[in-house]
Coordinates of C-alpha atoms in Angstrom, one line a residue:
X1 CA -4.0 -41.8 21.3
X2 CA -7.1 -43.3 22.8
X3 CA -9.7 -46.0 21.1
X4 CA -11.9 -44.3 19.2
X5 CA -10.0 -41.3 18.2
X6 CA -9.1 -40.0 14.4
X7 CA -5.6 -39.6 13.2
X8 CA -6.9 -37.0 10.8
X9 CA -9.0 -35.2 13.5
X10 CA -6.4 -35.0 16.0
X11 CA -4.0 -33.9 13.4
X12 CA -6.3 -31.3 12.2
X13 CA -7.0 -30.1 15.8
X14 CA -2.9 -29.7 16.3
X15 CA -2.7 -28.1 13.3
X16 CA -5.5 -25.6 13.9
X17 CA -3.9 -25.1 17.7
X18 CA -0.5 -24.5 15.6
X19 CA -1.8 -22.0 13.3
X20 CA -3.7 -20.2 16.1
X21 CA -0.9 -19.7 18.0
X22 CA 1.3 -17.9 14.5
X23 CA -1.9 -16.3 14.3
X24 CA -1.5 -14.8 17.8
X25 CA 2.0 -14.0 17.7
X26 CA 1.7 -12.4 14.7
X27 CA -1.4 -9.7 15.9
X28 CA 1.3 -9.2 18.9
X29 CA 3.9 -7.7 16.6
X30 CA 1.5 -5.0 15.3
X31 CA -0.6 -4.5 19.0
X32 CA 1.3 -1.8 19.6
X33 CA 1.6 2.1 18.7
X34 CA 5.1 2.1 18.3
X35 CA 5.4 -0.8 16.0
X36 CA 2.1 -0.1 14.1
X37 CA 3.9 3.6 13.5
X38 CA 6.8 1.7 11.9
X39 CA 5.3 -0.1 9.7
X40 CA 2.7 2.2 8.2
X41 CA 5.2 4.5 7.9
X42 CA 7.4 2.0 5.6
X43 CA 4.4 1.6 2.9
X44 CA 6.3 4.6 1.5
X45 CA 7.7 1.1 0.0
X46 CA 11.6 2.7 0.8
X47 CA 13.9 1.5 3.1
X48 CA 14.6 3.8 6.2
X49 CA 17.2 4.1 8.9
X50 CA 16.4 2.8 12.5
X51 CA 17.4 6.5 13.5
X52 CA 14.3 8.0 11.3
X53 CA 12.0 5.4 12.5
X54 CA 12.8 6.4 16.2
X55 CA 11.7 10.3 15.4
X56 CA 8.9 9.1 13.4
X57 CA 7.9 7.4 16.0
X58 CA 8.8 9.9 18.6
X59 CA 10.7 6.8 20.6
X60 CA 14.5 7.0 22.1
X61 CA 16.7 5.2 19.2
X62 CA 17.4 2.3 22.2
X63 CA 13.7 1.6 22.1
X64 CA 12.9 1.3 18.5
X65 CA 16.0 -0.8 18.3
X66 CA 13.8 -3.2 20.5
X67 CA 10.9 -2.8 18.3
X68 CA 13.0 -3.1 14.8
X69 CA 14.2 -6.7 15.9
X70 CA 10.9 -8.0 17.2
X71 CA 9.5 -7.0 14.0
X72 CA 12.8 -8.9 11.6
X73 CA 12.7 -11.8 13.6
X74 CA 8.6 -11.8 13.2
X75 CA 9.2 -11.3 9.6
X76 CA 7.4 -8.5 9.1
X77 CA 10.5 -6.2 8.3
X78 CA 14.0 -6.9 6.6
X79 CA 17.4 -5.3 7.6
X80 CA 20.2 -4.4 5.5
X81 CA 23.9 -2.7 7.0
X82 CA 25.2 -0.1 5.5
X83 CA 28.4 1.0 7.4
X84 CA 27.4 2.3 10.8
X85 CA 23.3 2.8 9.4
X86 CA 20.8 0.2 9.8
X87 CA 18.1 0.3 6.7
X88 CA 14.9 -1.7 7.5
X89 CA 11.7 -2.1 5.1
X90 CA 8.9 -3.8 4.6
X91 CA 9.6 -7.5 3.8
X92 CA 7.5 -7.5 0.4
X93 CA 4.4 -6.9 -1.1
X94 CA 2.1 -9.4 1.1
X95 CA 3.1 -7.5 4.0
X96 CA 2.5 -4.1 3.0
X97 CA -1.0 -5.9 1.5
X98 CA -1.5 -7.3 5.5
X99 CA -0.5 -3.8 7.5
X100 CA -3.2 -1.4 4.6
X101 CA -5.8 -4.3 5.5
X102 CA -5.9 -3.8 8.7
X103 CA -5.0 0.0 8.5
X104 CA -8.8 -0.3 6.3
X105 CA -10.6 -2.4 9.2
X106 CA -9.3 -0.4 12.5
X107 CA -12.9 0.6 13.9
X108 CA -13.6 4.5 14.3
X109 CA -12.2 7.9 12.7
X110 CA -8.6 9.4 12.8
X111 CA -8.3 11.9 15.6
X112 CA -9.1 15.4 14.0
X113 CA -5.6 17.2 13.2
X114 CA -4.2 19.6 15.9
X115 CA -2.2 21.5 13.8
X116 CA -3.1 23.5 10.4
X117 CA -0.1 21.8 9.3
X118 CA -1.0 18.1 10.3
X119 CA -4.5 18.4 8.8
X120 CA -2.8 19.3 5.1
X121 CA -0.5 16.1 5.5
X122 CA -3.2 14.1 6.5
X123 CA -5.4 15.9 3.4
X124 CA -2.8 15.0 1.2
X125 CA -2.5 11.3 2.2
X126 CA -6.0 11.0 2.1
X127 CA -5.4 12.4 -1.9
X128 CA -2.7 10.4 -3.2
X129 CA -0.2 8.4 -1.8
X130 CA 2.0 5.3 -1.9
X131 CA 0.5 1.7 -0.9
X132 CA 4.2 0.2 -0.8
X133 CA 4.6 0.5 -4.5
X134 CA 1.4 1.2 -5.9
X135 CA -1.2 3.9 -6.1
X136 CA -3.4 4.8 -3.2
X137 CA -6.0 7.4 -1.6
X138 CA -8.7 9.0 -3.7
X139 CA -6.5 8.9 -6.8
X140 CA -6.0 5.7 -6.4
X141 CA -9.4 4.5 -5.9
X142 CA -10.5 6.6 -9.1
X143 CA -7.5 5.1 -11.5
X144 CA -9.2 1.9 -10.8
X145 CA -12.8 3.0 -10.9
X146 CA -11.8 4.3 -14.6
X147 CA -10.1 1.8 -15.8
X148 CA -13.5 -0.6 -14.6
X149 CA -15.7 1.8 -16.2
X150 CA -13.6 2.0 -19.4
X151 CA -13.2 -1.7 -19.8
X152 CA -9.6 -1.2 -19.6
X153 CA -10.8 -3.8 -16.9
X154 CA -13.1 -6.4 -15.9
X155 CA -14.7 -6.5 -12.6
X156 CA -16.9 -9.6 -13.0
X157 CA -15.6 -12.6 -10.9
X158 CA -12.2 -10.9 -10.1
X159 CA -10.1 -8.4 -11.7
X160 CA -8.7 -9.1 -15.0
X161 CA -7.0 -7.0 -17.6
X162 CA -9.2 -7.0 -21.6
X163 CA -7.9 -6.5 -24.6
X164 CA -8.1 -3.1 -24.5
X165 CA -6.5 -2.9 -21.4
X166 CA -3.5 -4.0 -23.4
X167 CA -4.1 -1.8 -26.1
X168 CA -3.8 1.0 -23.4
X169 CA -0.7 -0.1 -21.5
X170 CA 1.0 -0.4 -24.4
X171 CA 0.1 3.1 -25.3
X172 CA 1.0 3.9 -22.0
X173 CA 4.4 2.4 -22.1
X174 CA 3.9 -0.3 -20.0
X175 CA 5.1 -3.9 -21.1
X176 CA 2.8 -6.5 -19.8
X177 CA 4.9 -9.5 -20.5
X178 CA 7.3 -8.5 -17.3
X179 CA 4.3 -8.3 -15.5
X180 CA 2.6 -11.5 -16.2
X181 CA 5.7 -13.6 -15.4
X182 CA 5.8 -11.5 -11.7
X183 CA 5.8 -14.0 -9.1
X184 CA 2.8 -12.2 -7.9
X185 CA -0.6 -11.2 -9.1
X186 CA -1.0 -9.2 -12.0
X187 CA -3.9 -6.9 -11.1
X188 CA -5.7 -7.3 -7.2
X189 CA -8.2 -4.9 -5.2
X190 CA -6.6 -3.7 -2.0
X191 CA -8.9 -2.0 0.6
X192 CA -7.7 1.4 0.8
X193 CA -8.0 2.5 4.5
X194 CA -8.8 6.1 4.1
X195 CA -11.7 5.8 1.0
X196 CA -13.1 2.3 2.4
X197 CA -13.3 1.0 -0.8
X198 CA -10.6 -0.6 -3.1
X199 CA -7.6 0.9 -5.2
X200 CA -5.1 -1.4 -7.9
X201 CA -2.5 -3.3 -6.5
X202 CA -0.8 -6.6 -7.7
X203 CA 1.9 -5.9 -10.1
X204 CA 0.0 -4.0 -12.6
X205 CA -1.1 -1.0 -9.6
X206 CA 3.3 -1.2 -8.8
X207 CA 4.0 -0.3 -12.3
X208 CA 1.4 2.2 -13.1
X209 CA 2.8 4.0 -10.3
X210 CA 6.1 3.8 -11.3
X211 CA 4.6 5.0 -14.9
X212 CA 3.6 7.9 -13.8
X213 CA 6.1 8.9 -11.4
X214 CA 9.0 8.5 -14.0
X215 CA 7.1 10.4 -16.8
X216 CA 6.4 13.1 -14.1
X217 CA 2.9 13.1 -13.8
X218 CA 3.1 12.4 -10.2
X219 CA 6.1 13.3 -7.4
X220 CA 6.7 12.3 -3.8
X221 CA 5.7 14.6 -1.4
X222 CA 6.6 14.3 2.4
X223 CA 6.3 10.3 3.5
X224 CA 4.3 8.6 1.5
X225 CA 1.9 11.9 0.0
X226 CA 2.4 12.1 -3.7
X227 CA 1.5 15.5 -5.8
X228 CA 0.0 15.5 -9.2
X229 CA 2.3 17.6 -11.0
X230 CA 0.8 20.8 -13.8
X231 CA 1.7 18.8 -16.8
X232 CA 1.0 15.5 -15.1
X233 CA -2.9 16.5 -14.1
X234 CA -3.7 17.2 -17.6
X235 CA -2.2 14.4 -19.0
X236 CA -3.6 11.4 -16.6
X237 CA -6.9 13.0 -17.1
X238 CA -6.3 12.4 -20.8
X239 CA -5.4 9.0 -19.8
X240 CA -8.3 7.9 -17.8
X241 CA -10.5 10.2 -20.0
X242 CA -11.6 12.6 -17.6
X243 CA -11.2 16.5 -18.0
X244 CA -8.2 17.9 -15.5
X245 CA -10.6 19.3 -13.3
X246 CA -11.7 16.1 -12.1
X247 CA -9.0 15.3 -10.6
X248 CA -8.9 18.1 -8.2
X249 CA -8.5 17.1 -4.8
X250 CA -12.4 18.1 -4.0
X251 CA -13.8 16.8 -7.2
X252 CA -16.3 14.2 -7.3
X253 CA -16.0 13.3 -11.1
X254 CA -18.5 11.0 -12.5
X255 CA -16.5 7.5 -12.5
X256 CA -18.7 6.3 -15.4
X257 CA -20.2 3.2 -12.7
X258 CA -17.2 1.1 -12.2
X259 CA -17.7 0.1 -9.1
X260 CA -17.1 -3.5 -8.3

């Protein structure tokens, strides 16, 4: 090190060169279709085989084998063995939060569907669907909009759950105290990439979600699409104190100003 020179700058400058290159290496893994394919595909929040990832993503098994490891060893996915099947999904929440980011940033429109039957799937994406484990899509985006507008929320200087937000839950069936001592956050705005704007995530979005799926107001569709069911419609419109029709997928219910 010459005269003259900081320790603390040329340590800073190192580290800044280090992190630049993660950075880099990490923006490799998803700069391409195939691996982009995978891992949108696995914020279904299931575990898949590498065989079902190679049709999704129209690729000979040999080369999404290729892909699979880059993306374990970047520590994007995990692996588990089952006998002669490979099961791979996302490696957590953070990651799933990281690939919907930048599924919300990417620049431009989808392609327009080229099929009657692609344009319902992507409809019913666009609708509801999975984020990993928690609610997304226009549903999604409206759960949290209501629960804002209803004070179930507060949007002022972050998201935080009020006293009648407990109140709520609890009617709900949802314990909190589980959720508090999750070793993540309890409630957190993630930019939904087809409505632009943010849904509920954190640990409270994962187990509304799971609320709703085990009482049966919502069910999986095909991927990540999920259906509001005839008694389940009624029932979260109760919920979020909207009338049934609301929720129709080409509503535009009044969402009371929750915006945040």
């Amino acid at each position: 090190m010459g005269a003259g020179t900081c320790p603390c700058q040329h340590g800073a400058v190192t580290t800044a060169a280090t992190d630049g290159r993660a950075l880099a290496r990490l923006a490799t893994l998803l700069a391409d279709d195939t691996r982009a394919t995978i891992c949108l595909a696995l914020l279904d929040g299931r575990a898949w085989t590498a065989g079902e990832l190679a049709r999704l993503a129209g690729v000979a098994p040999s080369t999404a084998s290729d892909h699979l490891t880059r993306l374990v060893r970047g520590g994007l996915l995990v692996e588990e063995r089952q006998g002669r099947h490979r099961y791979l999904r996302l490696a957590g929440p953070s990651v799933a939060q990281l690939v919907e980011d930048l599924a919300g940033h990417a620049p431009g429109r989808p392609e327009p569907a080229r099929s009657l039957r692609a344009a319902r799937a992507g409809a019913a994406l666009a609708y509801a669907r999975t984020c990993y484990d928690h609610l997304a899509g226009r549903l999604g985006v409206l759960l949290r909009d209501r629960l804002l507008a209803q004070g179930l929320l507060d949007g002022v200087g972050g998201l935080a759950l009020t006293p009648a937000g407990l109140g709520w839950l609890d009617q709900l069936g949802v314990p909190v105290a589980p959720l508090r001592s999750a070793r993540r956050p309890l409630v957190r705005d993630c930019l939904d990439w087809t409505e632009r704007r943010p849904h509920l995530a954190g640990a409270l979005g994962a187990a509304l979600c799971d609320r709703f799926l085990e009482a049966g107001w919502l069910t999986r569709g095909t991927g990540r699409s999920l259906r509001l069911t005839p008694t389940g419609g009624p029932a979260l419109a109760a919920a979020l104190g909207l009338a049934p029709a609301d929720l129709a997928p080409d509503a535009t219910p009044d969402t009371g100003g929750g915006r945040a």
